[in-house]
Coordinates of C-alpha atoms in Angstrom, one line a residue:
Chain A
X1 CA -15.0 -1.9 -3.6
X2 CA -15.3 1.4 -5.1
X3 CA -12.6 1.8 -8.0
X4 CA -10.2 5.1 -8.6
X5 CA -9.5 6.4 -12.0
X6 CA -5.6 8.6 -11.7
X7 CA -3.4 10.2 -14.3
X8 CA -0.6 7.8 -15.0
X9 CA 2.0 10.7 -14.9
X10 CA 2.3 14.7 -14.2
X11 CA 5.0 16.9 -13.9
X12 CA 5.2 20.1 -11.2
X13 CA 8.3 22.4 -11.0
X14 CA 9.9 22.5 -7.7
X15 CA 8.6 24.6 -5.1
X16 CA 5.0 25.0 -7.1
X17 CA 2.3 23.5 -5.7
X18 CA 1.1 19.7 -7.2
X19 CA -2.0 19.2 -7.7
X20 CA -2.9 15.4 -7.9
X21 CA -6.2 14.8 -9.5
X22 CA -8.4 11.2 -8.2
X23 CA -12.0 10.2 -10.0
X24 CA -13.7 7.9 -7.8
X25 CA -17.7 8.2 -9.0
X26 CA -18.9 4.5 -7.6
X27 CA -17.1 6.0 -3.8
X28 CA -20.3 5.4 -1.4
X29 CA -21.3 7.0 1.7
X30 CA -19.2 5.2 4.4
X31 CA -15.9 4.8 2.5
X32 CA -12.9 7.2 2.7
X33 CA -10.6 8.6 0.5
X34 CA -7.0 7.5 1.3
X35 CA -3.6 8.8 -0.3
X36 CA -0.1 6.8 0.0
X37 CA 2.8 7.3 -1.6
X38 CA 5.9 4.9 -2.4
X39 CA 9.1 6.8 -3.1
X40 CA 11.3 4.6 -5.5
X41 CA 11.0 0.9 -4.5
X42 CA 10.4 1.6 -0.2
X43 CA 7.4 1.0 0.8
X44 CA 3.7 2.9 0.6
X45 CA 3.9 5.4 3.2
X46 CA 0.9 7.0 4.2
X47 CA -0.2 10.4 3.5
X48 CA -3.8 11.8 4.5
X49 CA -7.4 10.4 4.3
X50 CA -10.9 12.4 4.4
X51 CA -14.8 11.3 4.5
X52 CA -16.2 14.7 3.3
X53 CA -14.2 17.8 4.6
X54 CA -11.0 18.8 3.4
X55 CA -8.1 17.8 5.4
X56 CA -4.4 18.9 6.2
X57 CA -1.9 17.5 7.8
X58 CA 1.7 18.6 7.9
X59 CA 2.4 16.5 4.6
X60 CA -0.5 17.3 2.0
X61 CA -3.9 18.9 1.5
X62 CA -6.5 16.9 0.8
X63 CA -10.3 18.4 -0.9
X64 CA -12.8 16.6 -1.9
X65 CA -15.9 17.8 -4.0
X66 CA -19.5 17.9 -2.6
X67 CA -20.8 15.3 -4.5
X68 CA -17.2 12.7 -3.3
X69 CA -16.9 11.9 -6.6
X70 CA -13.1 13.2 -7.2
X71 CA -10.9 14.8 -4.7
X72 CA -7.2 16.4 -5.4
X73 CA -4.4 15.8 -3.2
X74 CA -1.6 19.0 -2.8
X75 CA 1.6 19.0 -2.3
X76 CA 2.3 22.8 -1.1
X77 CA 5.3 23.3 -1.7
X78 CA 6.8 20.3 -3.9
X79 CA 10.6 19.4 -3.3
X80 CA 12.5 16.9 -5.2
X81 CA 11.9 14.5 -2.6
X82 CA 7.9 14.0 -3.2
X83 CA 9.1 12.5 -6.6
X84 CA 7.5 9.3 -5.7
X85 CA 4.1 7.2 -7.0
X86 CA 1.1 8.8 -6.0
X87 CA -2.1 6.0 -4.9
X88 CA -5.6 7.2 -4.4
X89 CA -7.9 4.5 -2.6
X90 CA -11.3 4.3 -1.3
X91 CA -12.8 2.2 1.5
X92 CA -14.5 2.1 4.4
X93 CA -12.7 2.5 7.9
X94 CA -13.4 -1.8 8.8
X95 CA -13.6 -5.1 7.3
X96 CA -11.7 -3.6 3.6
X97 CA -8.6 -4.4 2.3
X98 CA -6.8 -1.8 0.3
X99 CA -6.4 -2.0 -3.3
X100 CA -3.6 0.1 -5.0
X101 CA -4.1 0.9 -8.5
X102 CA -1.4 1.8 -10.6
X103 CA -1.5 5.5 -9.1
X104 CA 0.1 8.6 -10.6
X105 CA 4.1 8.8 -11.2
X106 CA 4.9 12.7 -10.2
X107 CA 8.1 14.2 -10.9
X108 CA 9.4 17.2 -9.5
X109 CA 11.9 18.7 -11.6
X110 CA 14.6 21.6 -10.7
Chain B
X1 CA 13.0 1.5 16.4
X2 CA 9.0 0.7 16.4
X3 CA 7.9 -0.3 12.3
X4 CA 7.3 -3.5 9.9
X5 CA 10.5 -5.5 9.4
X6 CA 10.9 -7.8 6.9
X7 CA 13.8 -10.4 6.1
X8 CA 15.3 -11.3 3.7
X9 CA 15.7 -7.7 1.9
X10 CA 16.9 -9.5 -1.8
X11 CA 16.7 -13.2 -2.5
X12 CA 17.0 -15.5 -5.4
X13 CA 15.7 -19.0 -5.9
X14 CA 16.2 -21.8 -8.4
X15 CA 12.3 -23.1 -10.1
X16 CA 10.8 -25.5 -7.1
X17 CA 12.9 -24.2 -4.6
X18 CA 10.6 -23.2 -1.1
X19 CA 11.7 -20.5 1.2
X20 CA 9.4 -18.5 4.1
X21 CA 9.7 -14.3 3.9
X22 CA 9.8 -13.0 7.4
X23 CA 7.7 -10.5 8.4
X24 CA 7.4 -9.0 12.0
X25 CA 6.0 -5.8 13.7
X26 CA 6.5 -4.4 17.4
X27 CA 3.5 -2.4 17.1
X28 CA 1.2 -4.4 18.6
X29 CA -0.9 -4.2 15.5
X30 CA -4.4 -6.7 14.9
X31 CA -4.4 -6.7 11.3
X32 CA -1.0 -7.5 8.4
X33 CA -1.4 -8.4 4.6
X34 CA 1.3 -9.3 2.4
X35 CA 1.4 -7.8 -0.9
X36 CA 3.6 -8.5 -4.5
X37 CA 4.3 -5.6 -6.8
X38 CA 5.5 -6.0 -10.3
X39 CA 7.4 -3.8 -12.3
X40 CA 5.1 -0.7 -13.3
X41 CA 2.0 -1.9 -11.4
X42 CA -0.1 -1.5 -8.6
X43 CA 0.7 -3.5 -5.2
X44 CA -2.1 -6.5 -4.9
X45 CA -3.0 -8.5 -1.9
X46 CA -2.1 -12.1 -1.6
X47 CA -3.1 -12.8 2.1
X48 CA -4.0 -11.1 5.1
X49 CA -4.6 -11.4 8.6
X50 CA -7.2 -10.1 11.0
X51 CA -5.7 -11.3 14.8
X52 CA -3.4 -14.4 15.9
X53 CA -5.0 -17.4 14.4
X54 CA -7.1 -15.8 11.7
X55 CA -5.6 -15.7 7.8
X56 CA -7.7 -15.2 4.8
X57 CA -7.3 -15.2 0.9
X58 CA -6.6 -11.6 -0.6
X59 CA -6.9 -11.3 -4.8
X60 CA -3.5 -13.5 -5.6
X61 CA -3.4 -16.3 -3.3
X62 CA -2.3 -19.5 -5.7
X63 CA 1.4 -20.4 -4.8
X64 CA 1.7 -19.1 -1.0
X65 CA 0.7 -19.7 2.3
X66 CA 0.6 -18.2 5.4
X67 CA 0.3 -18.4 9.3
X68 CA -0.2 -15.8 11.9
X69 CA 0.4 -18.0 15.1
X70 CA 1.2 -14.5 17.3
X71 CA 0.6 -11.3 16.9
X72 CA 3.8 -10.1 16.1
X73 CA 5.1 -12.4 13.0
X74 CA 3.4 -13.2 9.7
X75 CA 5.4 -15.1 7.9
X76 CA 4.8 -15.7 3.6
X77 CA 5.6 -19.0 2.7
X78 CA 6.4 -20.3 -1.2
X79 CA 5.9 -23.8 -1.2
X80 CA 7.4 -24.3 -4.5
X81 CA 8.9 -20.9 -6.3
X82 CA 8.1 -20.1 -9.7
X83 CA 9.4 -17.7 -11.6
X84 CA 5.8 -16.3 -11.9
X85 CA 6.8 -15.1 -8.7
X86 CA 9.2 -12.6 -9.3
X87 CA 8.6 -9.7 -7.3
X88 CA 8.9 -7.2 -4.8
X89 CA 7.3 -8.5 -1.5
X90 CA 5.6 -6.0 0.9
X91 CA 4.1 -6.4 4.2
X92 CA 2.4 -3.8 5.8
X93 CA 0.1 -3.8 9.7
X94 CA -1.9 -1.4 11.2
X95 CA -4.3 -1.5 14.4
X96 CA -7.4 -3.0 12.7
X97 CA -9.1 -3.9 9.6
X98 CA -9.3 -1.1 7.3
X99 CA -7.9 1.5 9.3
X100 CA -6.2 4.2 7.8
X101 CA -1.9 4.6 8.2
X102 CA -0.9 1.6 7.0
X103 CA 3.2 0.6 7.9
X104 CA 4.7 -0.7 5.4
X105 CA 7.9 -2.7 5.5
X106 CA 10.8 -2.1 2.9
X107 CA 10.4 -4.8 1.0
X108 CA 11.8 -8.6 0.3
X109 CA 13.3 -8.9 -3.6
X110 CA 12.7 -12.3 -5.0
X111 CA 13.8 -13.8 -8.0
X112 CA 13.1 -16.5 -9.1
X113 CA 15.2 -18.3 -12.1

């Protein structure tokens, strides 16, 4: 499986924009880029996922570069509430199990 | 209300002692996994479970055991609890194999003394 390199920790004021940074150079052709978050101790919740095109949903943005070797996950509009661990996977869309890394710890402050 | 349940939320257990963590989902979902997360770590996979009748080894597998006789329950089983295996327990379905939008349960807090 493909591994993702992540900040351990970033800061982003409240109501800027955060702007979480993933390296994933060994990603291959068929595997996604995935993003979950786990606020305190609940579980992962699911955020967004792209193959190539940059994505949006009504949580997050997600771009990824031409080459998929790193893609950046924002938050538009950050509220205390997306205080939470950040995890950025890769994997293909059957037969993968998901493997969380340590992710990013992002901390909206007032 | 439709999601991952799992029982019990906090538990504690002597050395040797064996208990079963529930875990059941009304989705109708193919694939579950059970996962342990440590304090300040990453979640990693202990079992898994492509369809009724199908289990398989994720990366941590010593210590538990597992059975997926229907679709709906997936139960985690610690035949005899070390305290090793002090954690937070999560169990998380989706539709199939890999597919994005994972559900996630809240969680089953074991210690183990």
């Amino acid at each position: 499986d493909a591994k993702t390199t992540q900040p351990p920790s970033m800061d982003c004021a409240e109501g800027r924009a955060a702007n979480l940074p993933c390296n994933h150079s060994t990603i291959s052709g068929n595997e996604y880029v995935y993003w979950y978050r786990q606020i305190h101790s609940q579980g992962p919740q699911y955020i967004i996922h792209g193959l190539k095109n940059n994505e949006t949903n009504e949580m997050a943005s997600l771009i990824i570069t031409e080459d998929r070797k790193s893609s950046t996950l924002i938050l538009p509009h950050a509220t205390l509430r997306d205080t939470a661990v950040y995890y950025c996977i890769v994997g293909g869309n059957y037969g993968q199990n998901f493997v969380f890394g340590p992710g990013t710890r992002l901390s909206v402050l007032p | 209300n439709a999601g991952v349940t799992q029982t019990p939320k906090f538990q504690v257990l002597k050395t040797g002692q064996s208990m079963t963590l529930q875990c059941a989902q009304d989705m109708n979902h193919e694939y579950m996994s059970w996962y342990r997360q440590d304090p300040g770590m990453g979640l990693r996979l202990i079992h898994y479970s492509v369809g009724a009748g199908i289990t398989d080894q994720g990366e941590v597998p010593n210590g538990y055991n597992v059975s997926r006789s229907t679709t709906e329950d997936f139960p985690l089983r610690l035949l005899s609890a070390a305290p090793s295996q002090t954690s937070v327990y999560f169990c998380a379905s989706s539709y199939s194999w890999g597919a994005v939008g994972y559900t996630f349960g809240s969680g089953t807090r074991l210690t183990v003394v």
